[in-house]
CSV table of C-alpha atoms and ligand atoms in Angstrom, one decimal:
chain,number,residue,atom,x,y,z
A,1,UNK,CA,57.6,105.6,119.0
A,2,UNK,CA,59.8,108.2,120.2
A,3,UNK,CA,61.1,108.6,123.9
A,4,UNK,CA,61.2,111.9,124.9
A,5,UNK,CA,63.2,112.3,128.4
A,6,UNK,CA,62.4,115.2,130.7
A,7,UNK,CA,65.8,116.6,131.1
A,8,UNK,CA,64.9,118.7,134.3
A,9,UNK,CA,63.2,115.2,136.2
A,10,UNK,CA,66.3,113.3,135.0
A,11,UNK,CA,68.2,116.0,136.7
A,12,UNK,CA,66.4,116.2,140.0
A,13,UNK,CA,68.6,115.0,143.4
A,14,UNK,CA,66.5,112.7,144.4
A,15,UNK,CA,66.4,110.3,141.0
A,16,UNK,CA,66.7,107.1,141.4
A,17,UNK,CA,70.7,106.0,141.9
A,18,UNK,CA,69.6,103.3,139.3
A,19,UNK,CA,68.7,105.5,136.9
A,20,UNK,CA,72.2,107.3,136.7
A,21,UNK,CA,73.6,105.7,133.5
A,22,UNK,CA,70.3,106.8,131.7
A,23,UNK,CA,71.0,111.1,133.2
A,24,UNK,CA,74.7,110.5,132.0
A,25,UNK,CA,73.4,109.3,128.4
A,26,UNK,CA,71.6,112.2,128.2
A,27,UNK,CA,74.1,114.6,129.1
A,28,UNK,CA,76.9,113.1,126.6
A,29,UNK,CA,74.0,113.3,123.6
A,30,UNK,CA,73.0,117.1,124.8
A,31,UNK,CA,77.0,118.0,124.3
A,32,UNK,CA,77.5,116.3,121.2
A,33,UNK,CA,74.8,118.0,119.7
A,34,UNK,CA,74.6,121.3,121.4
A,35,UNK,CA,71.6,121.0,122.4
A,36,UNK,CA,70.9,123.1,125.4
A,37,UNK,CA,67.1,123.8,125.2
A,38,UNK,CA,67.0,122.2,128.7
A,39,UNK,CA,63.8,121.1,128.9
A,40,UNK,CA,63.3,117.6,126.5
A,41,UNK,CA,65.4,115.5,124.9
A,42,UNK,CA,64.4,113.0,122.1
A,43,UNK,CA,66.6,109.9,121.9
A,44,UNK,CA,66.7,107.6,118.9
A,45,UNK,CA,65.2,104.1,119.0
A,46,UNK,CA,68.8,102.8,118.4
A,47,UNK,CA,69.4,104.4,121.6
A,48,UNK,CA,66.5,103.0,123.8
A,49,UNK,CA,67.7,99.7,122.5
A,50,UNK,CA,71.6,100.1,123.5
A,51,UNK,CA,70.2,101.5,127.1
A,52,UNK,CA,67.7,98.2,127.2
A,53,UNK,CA,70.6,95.8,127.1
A,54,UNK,CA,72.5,98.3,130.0
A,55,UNK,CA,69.7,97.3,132.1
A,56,UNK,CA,69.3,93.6,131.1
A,57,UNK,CA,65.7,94.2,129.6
A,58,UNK,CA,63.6,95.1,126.4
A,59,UNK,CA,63.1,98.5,124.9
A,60,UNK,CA,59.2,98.0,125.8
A,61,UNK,CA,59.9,97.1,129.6
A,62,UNK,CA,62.7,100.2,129.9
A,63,UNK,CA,59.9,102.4,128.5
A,64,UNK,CA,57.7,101.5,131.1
A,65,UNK,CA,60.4,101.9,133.9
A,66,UNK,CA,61.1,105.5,132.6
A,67,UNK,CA,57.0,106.0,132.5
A,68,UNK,CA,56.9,105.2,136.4
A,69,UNK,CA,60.1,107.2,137.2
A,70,UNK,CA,58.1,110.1,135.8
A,71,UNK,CA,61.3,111.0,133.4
A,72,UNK,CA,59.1,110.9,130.1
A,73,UNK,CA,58.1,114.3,129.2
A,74,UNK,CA,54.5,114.9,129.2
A,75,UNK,CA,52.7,115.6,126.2
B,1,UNK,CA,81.6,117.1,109.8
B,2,UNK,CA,78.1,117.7,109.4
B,3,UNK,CA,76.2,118.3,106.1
B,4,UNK,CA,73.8,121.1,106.5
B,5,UNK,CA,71.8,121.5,102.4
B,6,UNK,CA,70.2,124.6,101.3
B,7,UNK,CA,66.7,123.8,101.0
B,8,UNK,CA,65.9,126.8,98.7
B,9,UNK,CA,68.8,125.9,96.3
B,10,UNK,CA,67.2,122.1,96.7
B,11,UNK,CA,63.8,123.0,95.6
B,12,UNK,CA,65.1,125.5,92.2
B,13,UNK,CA,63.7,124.7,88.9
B,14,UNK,CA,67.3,124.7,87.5
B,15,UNK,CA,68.4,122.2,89.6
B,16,UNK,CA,71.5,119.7,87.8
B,17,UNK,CA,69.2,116.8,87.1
B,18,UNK,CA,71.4,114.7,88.8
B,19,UNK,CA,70.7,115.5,92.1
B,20,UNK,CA,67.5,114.6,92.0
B,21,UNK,CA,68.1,112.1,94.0
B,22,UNK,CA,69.5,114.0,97.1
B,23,UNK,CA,66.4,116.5,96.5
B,24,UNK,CA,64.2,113.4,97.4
B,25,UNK,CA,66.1,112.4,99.9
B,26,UNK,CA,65.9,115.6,101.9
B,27,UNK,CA,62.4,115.8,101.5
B,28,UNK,CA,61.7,112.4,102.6
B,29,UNK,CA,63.8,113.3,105.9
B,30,UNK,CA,61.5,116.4,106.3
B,31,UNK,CA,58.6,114.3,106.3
B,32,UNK,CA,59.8,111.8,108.4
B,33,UNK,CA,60.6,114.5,110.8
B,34,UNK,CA,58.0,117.0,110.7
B,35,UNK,CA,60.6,119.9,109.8
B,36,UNK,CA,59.5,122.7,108.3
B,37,UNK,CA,62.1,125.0,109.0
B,38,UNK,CA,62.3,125.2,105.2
B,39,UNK,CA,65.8,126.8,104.7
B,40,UNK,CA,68.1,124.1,106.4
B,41,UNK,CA,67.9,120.5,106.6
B,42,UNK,CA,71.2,118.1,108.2
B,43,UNK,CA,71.5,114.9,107.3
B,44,UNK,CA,73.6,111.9,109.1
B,45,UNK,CA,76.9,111.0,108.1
B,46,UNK,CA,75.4,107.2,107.0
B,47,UNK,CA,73.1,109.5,105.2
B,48,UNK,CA,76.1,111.2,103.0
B,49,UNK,CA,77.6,107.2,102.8
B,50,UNK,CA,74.4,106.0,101.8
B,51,UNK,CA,74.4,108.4,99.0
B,52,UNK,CA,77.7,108.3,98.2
B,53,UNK,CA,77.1,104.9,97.2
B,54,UNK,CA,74.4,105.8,95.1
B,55,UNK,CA,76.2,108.4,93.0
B,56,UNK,CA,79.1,105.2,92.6
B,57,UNK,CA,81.8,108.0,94.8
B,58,UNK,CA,82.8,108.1,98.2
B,59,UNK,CA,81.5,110.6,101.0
B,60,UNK,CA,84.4,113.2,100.0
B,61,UNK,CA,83.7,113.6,96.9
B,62,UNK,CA,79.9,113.8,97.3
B,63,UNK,CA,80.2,116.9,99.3
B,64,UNK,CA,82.8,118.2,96.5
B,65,UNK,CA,80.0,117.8,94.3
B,66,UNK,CA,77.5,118.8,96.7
B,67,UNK,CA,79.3,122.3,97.2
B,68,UNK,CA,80.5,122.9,93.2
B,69,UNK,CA,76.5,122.6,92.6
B,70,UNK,CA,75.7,125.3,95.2
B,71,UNK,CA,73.3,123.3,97.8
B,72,UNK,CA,75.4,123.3,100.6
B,73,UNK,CA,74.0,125.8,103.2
B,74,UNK,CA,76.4,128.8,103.6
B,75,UNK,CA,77.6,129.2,107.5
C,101,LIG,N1,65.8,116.1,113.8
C,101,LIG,C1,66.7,115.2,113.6
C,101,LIG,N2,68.0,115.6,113.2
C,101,LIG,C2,68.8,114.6,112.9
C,101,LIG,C3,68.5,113.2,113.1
C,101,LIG,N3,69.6,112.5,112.8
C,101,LIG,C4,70.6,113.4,112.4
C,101,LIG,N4,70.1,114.7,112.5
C,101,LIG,C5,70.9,115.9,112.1
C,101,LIG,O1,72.1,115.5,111.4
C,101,LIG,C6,73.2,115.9,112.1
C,101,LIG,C7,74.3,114.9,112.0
C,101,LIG,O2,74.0,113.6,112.5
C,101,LIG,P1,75.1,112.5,112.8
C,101,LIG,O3,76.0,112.4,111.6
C,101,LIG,O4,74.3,111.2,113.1
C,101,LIG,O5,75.9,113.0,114.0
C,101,LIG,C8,75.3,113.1,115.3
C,101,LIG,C9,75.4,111.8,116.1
C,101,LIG,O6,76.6,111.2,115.9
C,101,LIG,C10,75.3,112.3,117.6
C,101,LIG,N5,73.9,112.3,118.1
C,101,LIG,C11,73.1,113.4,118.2
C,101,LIG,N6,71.9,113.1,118.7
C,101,LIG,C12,72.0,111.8,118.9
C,101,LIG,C13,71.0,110.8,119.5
C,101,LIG,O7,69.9,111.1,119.9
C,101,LIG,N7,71.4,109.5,119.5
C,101,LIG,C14,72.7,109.1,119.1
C,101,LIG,N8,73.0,107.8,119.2
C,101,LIG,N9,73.6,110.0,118.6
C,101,LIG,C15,73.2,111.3,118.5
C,101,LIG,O8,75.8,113.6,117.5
C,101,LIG,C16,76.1,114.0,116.2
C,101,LIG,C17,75.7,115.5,116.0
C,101,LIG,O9,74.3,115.7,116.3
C,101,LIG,P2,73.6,117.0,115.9
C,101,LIG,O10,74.5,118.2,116.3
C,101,LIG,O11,72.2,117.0,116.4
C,101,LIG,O12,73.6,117.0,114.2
C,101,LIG,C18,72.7,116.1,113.6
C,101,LIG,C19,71.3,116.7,113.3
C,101,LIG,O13,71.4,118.0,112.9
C,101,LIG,C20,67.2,112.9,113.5
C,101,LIG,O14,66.8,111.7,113.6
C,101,LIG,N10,66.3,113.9,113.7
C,102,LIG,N1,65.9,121.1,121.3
C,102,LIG,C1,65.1,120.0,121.3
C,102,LIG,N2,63.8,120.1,121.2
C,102,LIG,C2,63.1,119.0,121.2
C,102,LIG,C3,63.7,117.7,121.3
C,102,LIG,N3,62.7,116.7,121.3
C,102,LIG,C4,61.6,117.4,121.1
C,102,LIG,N4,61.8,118.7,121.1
C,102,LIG,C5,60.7,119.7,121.0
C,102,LIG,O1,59.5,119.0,120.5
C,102,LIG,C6,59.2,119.2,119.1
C,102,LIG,C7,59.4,118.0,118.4
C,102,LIG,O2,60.8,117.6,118.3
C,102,LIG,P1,61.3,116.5,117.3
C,102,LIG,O3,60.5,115.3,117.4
C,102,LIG,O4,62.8,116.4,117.5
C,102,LIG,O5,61.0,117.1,115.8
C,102,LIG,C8,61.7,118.2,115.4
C,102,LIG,C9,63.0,117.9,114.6
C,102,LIG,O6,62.8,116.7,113.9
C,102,LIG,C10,63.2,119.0,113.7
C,102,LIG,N5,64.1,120.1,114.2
C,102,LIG,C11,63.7,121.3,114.7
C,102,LIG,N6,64.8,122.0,115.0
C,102,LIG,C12,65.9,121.3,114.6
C,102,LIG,C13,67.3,121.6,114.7
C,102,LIG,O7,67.8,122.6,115.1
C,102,LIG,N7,68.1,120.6,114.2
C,102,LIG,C14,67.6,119.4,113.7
C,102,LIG,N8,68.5,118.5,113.3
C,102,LIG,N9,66.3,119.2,113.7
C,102,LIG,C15,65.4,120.1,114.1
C,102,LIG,O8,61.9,119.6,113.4
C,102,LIG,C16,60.9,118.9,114.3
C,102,LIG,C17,59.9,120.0,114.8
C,102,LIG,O9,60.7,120.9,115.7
C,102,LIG,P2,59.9,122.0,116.6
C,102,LIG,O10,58.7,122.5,115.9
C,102,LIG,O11,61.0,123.0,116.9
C,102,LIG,O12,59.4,121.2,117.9
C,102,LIG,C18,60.2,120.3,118.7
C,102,LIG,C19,60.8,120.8,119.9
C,102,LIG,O13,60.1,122.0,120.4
C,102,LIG,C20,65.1,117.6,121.5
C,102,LIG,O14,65.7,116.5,121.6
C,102,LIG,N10,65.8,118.8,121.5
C,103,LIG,N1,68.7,108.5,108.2
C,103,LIG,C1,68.1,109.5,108.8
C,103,LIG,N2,66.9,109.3,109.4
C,103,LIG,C2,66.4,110.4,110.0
C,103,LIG,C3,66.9,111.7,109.9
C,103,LIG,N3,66.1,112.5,110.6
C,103,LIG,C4,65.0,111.8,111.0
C,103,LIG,N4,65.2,110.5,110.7
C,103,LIG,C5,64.3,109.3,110.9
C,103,LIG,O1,63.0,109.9,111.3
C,103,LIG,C6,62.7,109.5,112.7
C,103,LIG,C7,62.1,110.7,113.4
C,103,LIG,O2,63.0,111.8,113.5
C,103,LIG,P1,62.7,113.0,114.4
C,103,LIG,O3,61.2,113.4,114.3
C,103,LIG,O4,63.6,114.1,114.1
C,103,LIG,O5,62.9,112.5,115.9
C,103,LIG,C8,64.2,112.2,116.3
C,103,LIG,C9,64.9,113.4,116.9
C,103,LIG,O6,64.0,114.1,117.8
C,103,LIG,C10,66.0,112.8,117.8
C,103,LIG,N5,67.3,112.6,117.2
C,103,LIG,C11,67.8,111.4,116.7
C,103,LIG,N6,69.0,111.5,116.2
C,103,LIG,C12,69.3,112.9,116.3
C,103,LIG,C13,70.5,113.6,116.0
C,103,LIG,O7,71.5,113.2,115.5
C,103,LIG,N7,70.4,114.9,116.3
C,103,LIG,C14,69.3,115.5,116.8
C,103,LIG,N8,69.3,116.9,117.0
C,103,LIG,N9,68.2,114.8,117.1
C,103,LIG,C15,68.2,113.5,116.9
C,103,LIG,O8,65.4,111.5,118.2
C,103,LIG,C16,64.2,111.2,117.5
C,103,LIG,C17,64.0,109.8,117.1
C,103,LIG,O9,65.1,109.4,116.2
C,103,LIG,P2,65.0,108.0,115.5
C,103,LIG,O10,64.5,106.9,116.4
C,103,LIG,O11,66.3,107.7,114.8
C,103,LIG,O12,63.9,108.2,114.4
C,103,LIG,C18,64.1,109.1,113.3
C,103,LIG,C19,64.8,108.5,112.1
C,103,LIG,O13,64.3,107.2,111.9
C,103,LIG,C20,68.2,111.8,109.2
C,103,LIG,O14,68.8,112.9,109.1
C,103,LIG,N10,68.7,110.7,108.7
C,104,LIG,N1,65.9,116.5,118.0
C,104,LIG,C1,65.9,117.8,118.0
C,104,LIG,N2,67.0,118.5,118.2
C,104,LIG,C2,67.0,119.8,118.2
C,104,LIG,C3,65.8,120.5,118.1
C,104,LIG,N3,66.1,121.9,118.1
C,104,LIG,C4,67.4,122.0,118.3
C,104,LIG,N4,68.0,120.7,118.3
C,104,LIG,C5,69.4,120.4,118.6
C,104,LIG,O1,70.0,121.6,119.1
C,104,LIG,C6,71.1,122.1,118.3
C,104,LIG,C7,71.0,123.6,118.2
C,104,LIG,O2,69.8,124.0,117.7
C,104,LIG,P1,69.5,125.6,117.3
C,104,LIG,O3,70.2,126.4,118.3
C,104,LIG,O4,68.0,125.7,117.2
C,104,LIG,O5,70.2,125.9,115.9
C,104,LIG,C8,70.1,125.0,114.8
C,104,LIG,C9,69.1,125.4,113.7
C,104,LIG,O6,68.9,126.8,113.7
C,104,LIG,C10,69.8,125.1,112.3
C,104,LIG,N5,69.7,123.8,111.7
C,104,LIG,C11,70.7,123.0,111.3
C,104,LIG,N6,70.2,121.9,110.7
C,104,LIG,C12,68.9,121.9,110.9
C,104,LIG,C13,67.9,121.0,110.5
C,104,LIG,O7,68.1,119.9,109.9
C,104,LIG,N7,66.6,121.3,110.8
C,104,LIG,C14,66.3,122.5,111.5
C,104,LIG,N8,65.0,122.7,111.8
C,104,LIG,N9,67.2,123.4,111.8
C,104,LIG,C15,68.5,123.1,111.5
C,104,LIG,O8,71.2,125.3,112.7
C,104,LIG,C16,71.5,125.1,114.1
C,104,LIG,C17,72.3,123.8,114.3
C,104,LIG,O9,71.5,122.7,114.1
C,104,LIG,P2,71.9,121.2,114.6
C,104,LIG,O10,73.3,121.0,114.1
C,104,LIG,O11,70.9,120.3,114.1
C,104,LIG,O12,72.0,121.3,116.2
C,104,LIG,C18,70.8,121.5,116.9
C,104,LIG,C19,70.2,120.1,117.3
C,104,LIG,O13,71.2,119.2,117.6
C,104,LIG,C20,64.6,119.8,117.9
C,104,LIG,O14,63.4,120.3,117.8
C,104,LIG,N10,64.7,118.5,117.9
């Protein structure tokens, strides 16, 4: 399953402070690849994995978390 | 350094038998992708290790042989 983040939501002022180390993530994977579409970014599973041990949980749980922030993009 | 193939040099008739393998590779990545870009495809540097091992070289030389056979995109 693929996590697509909703770059302009992760980018918004009023994001959770918690939710920092997942924005700056982004941002480093958006410069590496020069990738500046702006709108969605699709992170590998590897990725949600490395981020769930940042934040002590489970990939499924941190997908959830990102669901309620309302940083997935919509489909 | 990234490998970028030529798709269209990929998929000729005349292709070295040899690189069959990288052929299927490629392919297999488009699927697994859903890219149908058809002229480009880039491919990870553990995917150039992967098949380095394959061919019995090292990454290097793979894309020396890569280039001499004429499937490397052209920038
Ligand atoms: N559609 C698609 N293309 C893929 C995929 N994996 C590799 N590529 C293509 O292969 C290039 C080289 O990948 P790399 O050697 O892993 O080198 C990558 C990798 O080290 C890093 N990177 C980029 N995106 C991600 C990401 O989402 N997660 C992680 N962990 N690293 C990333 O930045 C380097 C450059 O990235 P790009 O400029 O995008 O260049 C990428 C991209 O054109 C994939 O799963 N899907
Ligand atoms: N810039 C960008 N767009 C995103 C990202 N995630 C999703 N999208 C958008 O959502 C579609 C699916 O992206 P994908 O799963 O990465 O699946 C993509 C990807 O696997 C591959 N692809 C397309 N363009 C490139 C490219 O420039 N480089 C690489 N390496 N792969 C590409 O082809 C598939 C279909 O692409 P599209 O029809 O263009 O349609 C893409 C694109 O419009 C992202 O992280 N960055
Ligand atoms: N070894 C190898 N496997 C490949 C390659 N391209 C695609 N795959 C496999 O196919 C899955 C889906 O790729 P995607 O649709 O492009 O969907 C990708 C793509 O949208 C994005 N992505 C991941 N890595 C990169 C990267 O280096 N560059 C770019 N531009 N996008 C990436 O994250 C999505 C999920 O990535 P994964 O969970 O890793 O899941 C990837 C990976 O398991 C490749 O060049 N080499
Ligand atoms: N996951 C994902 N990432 C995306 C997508 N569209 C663009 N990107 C990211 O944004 C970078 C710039 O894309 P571009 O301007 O469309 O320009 C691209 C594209 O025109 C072409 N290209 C190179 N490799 C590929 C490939 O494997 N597939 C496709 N479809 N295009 C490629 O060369 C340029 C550089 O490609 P990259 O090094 O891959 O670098 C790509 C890739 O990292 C997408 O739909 N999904």
């Amino acid at each position: 399953a693929k996590v697509m983040l909703d770059l302009r939501r992760l980018a918004r002022s009023d994001l959770d402070p918690e939710l920092q180390p997942v924005s700056r993530f982004a941002h480093t994977i958006q410069l590496q690849r020069g990738d500046f579409n702006g709108s969605v970014l699709t992170i590998r599973g590897e990725d949600l994995r490395a981020l769930s041990v940042i934040y002590g949980t489970d990939p499924d749980e941190l997908v959830i978390r990102l669901e309620d922030e309302g940083v997935l993009a919509e489909l």
